[in-house]
Amino acid sequence: MTPETLAMIEWVAAGFGVINIALLIWRTVWNYPFGMIMVALYILVFWEKRLYAEAGLQVFFVLAQAWGWWLWLKVDGKDSRVPVRWLDNMSRAVWAMATLAVSLNLGWVMHRFTDAVMPFADSAIAGASVSAQILLAFRRIENWIVWIAIDIASILLYINRGLHPTAGLYGGMLVMSLLGLKEWMQAAKENPEAKLMAA
């Protein structure tokens, strides 16, 4: 693939990503089609840049986006917006430990068996992204906190790898993740019954 073609695909993927996050902030199920197109395009981008964990993560995201779309469609949200809530403390601890374990093990595998560049940074982002995507599908507010950390790490990684449009996208996503956290916290506060909702 030529550098020009790769750059064009990266810019298109970034555009779909902006739309995806904007729709997520407003808690609408229509974020998912845009997200699926974005991650499908990023499979090509990351594979070409030898970020194999990131490329594999995008395959997971295609499936996770479809699953999340199905879960969100099952929810009757007020004004077409899905209800959201926080995890309990024990669940937070379990998520943190599982995310750390997945990230470290994936990093070791990438370091040992592939020619991946920055395997541990790549894998930490991948592991945290899996966790955040699952939390998002279950409409848990903590997903935004994890995405904020991922956005910061991703900006640094993508600048290092020369993926400047993607680094810019993640800069925008960082701002949008902060807005998403604020919006979802407000939504949970306005809907006290959300604490009693099942996943």
mmCIF file of C-alpha atoms in Angstrom, residues 6 14-15 18 24 31 35 47-48 63 73 80 82 88 90 101 110 113 144 152-153 163 182 187-188 196 198:
data_model
loop_
_atom_site.group_PDB
_atom_site.id
_atom_site.type_symbol
_atom_site.label_atom_id
_atom_site.label_comp_id
_atom_site.label_asym_id
_atom_site.label_seq_id
_atom_site.Cartn_x
_atom_site.Cartn_y
_atom_site.Cartn_z
ATOM 1 C CA LEU A 6 -2.597 4.796 3.739
ATOM 2 C CA ALA A 14 -10.453 9.641 11.716
ATOM 3 C CA GLY A 15 -13.522 11.408 10.324
ATOM 4 C CA VAL A 18 -15.181 11.951 15.326
ATOM 5 C CA LEU A 24 -21.651 8.334 21.939
ATOM 6 C CA ASN A 31 -22.862 5.791 17.072
ATOM 7 C CA GLY A 35 -17.689 3.179 14.839
ATOM 8 C CA TRP A 47 -1.251 -3.413 10.253
ATOM 9 C CA GLU A 48 0.744 -1.342 7.776
ATOM 10 C CA LEU A 63 -17.428 -7.566 16.862
ATOM 11 C CA LEU A 73 -31.128 -1.443 20.899
ATOM 12 C CA SER A 80 -33.782 7.843 22.376
ATOM 13 C CA VAL A 82 -29.835 4.968 26.780
ATOM 14 C CA ASP A 88 -19.718 -0.769 42.259
ATOM 15 C CA MET A 90 -15.697 -4.472 43.803
ATOM 16 C CA ALA A 101 -3.288 -8.877 33.440
ATOM 17 C CA MET A 110 4.067 -9.328 21.245
ATOM 18 C CA PHE A 113 6.943 -13.604 19.180
ATOM 19 C CA TRP A 144 -15.033 7.320 29.784
ATOM 20 C CA ILE A 152 -3.461 10.260 26.312
ATOM 21 C CA ALA A 153 -1.316 7.136 25.794
ATOM 22 C CA LEU A 163 0.431 8.682 12.508
ATOM 23 C CA LYS A 182 -19.448 14.974 32.187
ATOM 24 C CA ALA A 187 -27.402 11.742 33.100
ATOM 25 C CA ALA A 188 -26.848 9.265 35.966
ATOM 26 C CA LEU A 196 -30.888 -0.278 40.196
ATOM 27 C CA ALA A 198 -29.316 -4.489 35.395
#
